[in-house]
CSV table of C-alpha atoms in Angstrom, one decimal:
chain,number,residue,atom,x,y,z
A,204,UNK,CA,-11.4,128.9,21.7
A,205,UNK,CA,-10.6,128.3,25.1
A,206,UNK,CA,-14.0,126.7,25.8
A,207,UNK,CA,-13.0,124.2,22.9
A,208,UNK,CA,-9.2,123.1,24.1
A,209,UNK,CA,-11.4,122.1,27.7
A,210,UNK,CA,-13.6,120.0,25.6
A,211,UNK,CA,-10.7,118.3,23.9
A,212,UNK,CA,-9.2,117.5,27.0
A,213,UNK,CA,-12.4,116.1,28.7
A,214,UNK,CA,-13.3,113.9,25.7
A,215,UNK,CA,-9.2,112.8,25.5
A,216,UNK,CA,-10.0,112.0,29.3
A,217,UNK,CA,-13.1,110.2,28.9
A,218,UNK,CA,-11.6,108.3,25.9
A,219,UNK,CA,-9.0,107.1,27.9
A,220,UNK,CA,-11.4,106.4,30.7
A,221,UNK,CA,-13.1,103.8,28.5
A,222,UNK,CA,-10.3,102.4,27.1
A,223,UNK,CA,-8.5,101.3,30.9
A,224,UNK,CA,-12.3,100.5,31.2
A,225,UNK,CA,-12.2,98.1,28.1
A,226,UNK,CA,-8.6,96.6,29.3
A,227,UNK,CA,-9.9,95.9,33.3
A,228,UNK,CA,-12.7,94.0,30.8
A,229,UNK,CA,-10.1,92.4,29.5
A,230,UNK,CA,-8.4,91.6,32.6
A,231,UNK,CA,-11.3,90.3,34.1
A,232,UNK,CA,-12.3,88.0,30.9
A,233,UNK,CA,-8.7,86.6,31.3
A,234,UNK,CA,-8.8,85.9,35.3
A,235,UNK,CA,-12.5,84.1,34.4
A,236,UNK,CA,-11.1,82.3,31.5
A,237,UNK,CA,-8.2,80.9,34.1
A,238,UNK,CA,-10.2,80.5,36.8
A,239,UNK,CA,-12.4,78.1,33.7
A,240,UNK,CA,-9.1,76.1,32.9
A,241,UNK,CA,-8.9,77.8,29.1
A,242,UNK,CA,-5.6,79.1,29.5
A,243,UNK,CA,-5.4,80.0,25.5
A,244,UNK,CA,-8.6,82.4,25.8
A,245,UNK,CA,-6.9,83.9,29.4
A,246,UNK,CA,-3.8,84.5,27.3
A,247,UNK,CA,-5.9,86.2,24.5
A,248,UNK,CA,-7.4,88.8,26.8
A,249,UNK,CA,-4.6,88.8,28.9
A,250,UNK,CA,-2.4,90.3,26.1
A,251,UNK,CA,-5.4,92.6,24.9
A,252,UNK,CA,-5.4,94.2,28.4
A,253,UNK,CA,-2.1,94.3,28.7
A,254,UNK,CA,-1.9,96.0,24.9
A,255,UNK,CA,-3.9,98.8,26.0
A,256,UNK,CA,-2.3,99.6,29.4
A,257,UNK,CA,1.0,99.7,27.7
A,258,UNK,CA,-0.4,102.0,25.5
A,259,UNK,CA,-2.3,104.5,28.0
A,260,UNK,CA,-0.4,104.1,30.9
A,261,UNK,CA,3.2,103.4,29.6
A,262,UNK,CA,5.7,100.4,30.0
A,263,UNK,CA,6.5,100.6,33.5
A,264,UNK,CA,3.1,101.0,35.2
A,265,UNK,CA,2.6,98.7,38.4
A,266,UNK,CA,-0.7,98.0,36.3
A,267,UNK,CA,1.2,97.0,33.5
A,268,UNK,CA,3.7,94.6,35.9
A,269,UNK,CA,-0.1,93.1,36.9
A,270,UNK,CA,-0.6,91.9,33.6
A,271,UNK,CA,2.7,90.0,33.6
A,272,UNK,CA,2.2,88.7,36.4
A,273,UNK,CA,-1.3,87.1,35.2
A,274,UNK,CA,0.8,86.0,31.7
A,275,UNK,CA,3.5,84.7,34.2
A,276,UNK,CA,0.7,82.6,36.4
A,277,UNK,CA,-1.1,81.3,33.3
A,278,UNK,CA,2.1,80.0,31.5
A,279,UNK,CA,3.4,78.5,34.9
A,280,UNK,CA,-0.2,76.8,35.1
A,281,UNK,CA,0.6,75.3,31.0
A,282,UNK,CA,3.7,74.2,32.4
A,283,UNK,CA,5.5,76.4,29.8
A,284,UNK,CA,8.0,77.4,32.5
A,285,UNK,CA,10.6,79.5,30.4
A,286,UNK,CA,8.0,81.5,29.0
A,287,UNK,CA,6.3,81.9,32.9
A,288,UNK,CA,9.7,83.2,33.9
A,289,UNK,CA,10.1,85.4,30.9
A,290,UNK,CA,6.8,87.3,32.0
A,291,UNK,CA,7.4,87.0,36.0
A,292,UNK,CA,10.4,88.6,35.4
A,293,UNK,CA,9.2,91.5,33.5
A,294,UNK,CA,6.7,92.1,36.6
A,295,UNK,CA,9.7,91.5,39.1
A,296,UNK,CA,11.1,94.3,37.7
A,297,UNK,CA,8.1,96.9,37.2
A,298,UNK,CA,7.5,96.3,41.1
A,299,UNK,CA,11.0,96.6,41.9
A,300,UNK,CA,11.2,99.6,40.6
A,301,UNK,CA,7.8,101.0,41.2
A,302,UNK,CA,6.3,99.5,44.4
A,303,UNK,CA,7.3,100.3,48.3
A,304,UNK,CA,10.7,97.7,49.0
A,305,UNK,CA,8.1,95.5,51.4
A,306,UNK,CA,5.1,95.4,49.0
A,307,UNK,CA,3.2,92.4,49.4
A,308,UNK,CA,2.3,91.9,45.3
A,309,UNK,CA,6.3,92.4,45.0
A,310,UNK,CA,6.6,89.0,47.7
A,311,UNK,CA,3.6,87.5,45.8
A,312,UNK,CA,6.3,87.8,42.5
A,313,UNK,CA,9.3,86.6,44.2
A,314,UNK,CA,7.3,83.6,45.9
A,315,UNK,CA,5.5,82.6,42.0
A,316,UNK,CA,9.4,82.8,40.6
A,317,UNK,CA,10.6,81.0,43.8
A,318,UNK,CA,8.0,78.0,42.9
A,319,UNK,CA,8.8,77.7,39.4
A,320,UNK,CA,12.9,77.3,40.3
A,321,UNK,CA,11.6,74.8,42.8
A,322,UNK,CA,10.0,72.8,39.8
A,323,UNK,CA,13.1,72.9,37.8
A,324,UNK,CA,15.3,71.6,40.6
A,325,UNK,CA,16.9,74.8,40.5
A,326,UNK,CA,17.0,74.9,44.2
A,327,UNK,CA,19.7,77.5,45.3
A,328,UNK,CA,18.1,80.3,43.0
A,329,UNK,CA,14.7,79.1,44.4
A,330,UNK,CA,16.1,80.0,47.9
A,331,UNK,CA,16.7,83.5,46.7
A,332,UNK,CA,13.7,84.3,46.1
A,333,UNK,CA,11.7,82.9,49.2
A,334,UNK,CA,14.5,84.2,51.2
A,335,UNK,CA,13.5,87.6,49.8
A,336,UNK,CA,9.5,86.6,50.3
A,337,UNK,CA,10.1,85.5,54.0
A,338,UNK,CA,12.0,89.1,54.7
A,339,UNK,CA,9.4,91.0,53.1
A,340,UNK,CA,6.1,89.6,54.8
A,341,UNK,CA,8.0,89.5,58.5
A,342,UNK,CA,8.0,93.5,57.7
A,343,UNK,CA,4.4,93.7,56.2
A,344,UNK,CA,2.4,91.3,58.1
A,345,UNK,CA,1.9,90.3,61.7
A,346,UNK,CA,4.0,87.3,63.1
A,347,UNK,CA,1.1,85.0,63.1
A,348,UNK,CA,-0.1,85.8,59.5
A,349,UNK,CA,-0.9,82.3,57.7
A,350,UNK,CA,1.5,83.7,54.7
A,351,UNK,CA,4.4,83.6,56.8
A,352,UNK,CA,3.3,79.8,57.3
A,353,UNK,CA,3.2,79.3,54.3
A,354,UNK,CA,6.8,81.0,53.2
A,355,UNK,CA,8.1,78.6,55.9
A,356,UNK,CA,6.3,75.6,54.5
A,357,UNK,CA,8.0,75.8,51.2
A,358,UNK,CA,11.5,76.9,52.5
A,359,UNK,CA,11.3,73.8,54.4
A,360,UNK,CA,10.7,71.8,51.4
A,361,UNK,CA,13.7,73.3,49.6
A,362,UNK,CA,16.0,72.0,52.4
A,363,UNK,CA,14.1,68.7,51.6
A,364,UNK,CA,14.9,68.4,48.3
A,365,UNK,CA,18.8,69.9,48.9
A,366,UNK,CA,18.6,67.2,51.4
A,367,UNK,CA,19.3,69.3,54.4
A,368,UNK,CA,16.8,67.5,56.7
A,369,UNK,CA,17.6,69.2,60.1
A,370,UNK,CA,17.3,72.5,58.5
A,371,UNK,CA,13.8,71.6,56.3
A,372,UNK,CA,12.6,70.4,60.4
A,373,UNK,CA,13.7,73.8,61.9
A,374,UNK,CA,11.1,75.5,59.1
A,375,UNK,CA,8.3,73.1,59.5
A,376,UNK,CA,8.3,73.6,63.1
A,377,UNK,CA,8.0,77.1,62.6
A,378,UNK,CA,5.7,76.5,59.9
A,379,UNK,CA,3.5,74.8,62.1
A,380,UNK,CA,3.8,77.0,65.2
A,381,UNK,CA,2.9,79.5,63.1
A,382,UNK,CA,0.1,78.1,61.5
A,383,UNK,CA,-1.9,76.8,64.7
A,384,UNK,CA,-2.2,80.0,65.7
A,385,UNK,CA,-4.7,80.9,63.4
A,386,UNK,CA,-5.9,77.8,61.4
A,387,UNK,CA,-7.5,74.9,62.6
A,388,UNK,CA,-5.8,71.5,63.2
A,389,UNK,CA,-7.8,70.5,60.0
A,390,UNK,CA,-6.6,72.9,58.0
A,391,UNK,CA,-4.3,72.4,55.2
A,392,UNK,CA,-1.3,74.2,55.9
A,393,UNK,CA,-1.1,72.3,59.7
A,394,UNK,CA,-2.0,68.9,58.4
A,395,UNK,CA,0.9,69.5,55.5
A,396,UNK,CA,3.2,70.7,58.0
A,397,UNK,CA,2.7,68.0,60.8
A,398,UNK,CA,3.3,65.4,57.8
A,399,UNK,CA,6.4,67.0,57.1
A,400,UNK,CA,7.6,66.9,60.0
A,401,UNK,CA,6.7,63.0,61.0
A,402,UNK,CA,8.7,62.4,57.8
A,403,UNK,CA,11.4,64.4,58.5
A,404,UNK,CA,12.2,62.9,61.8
A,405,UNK,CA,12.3,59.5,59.8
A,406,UNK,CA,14.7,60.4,57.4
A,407,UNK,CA,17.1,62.4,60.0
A,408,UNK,CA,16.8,58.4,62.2
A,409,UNK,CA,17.6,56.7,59.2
């Protein structure tokens, strides 16, 4: 009897084995399918995965907050914005709740959600989140990381669009400083950030 309660758990196990195996699967069909520009098959597979790891692993699984954030990323990329937000959220607050305070997929939420806001001209709420990016990866990454670059390339243009031009200069500059010290003087970040600042220094002489 006892030998045949350990067999029900192993084949349980191995069942459920195969079945996170079939929803990576999933996962991976959906991130190809994006990747291909057929955002209705990526939210297709996307969903199956996410179906099954809600099932197996329950509704607030970091793994679960994954597939959210890939639902989030494809609506964003549709330019279905509400429904982007309604799935970036749901991932905000898996990771909040599940992941270290300076995890770097947590940043990587705040900084998608941060975008979108940008987009809709919703520019103070946008500042929330990058402020809560830029404090996160000054914890997590080195000073030089091109990341932090990058958090400073868009805070910069939020004070641009608020209009704030001596403040969107201070984070170019930084964005730039930053950057060279990794990246070429080809590279896409510096050439983005030296244009910013050549027309920043216009508009503040105007």
């Amino acid at each position: 009897m006892e030998e045949n309660e350990q067999a029900r758990k192993c084949y349980k196990r191995m069942l459920k084995e195969a079945q996170l195996t079939l929803g990576n699967a999933e996962l991976g069909l959906g991130r190809a399918s994006l990747r291909c520009n057929d955002c209705q098959e990526s939210l297709e597979h996307f969903q199956a995965a996410l179906e099954i790891r809600q099932r197996l692993l329950g509704e607030n699984h970091p793994d679960v907050a994954e597939i959210f954030s890939f639902l989030g990323e494809t609506y964003n990329k549709m330019q279905n914005y509400d429904d982007a937000l309604v799935y970036l959220v749901q991932a905000m607050d898996i990771e909040e709740e599940t992941l270290p305070p300076n995890s770097l997929n947590l940043a990587a939420t705040y900084d998608t959600i941060g975008a979108i806001y940008m987009i809709l001209n919703q520019y103070d709420v946008a500042l929330i989140y990058y402020e809560k990016v830029l404090q996160i990866r000054q914890v997590a990454l080195p000073a030089d990381h091109p990341q932090i670059a990058a958090i400073y390339g868009s805070l910069g243009s939020l004070f641009e669009s608020k209009g704030d031009y001596a403040k969107a200069l201070n984070y170019q500059e930084k964005s730039l400083e930053v950057a060279r010290k990794t990246r070429a003087a080809t590279h896409n970040i510096v050439a983005n950030a030296q244009d910013s600042i050549r027309r920043l220094k216009a508009k503040i002489k105007q």
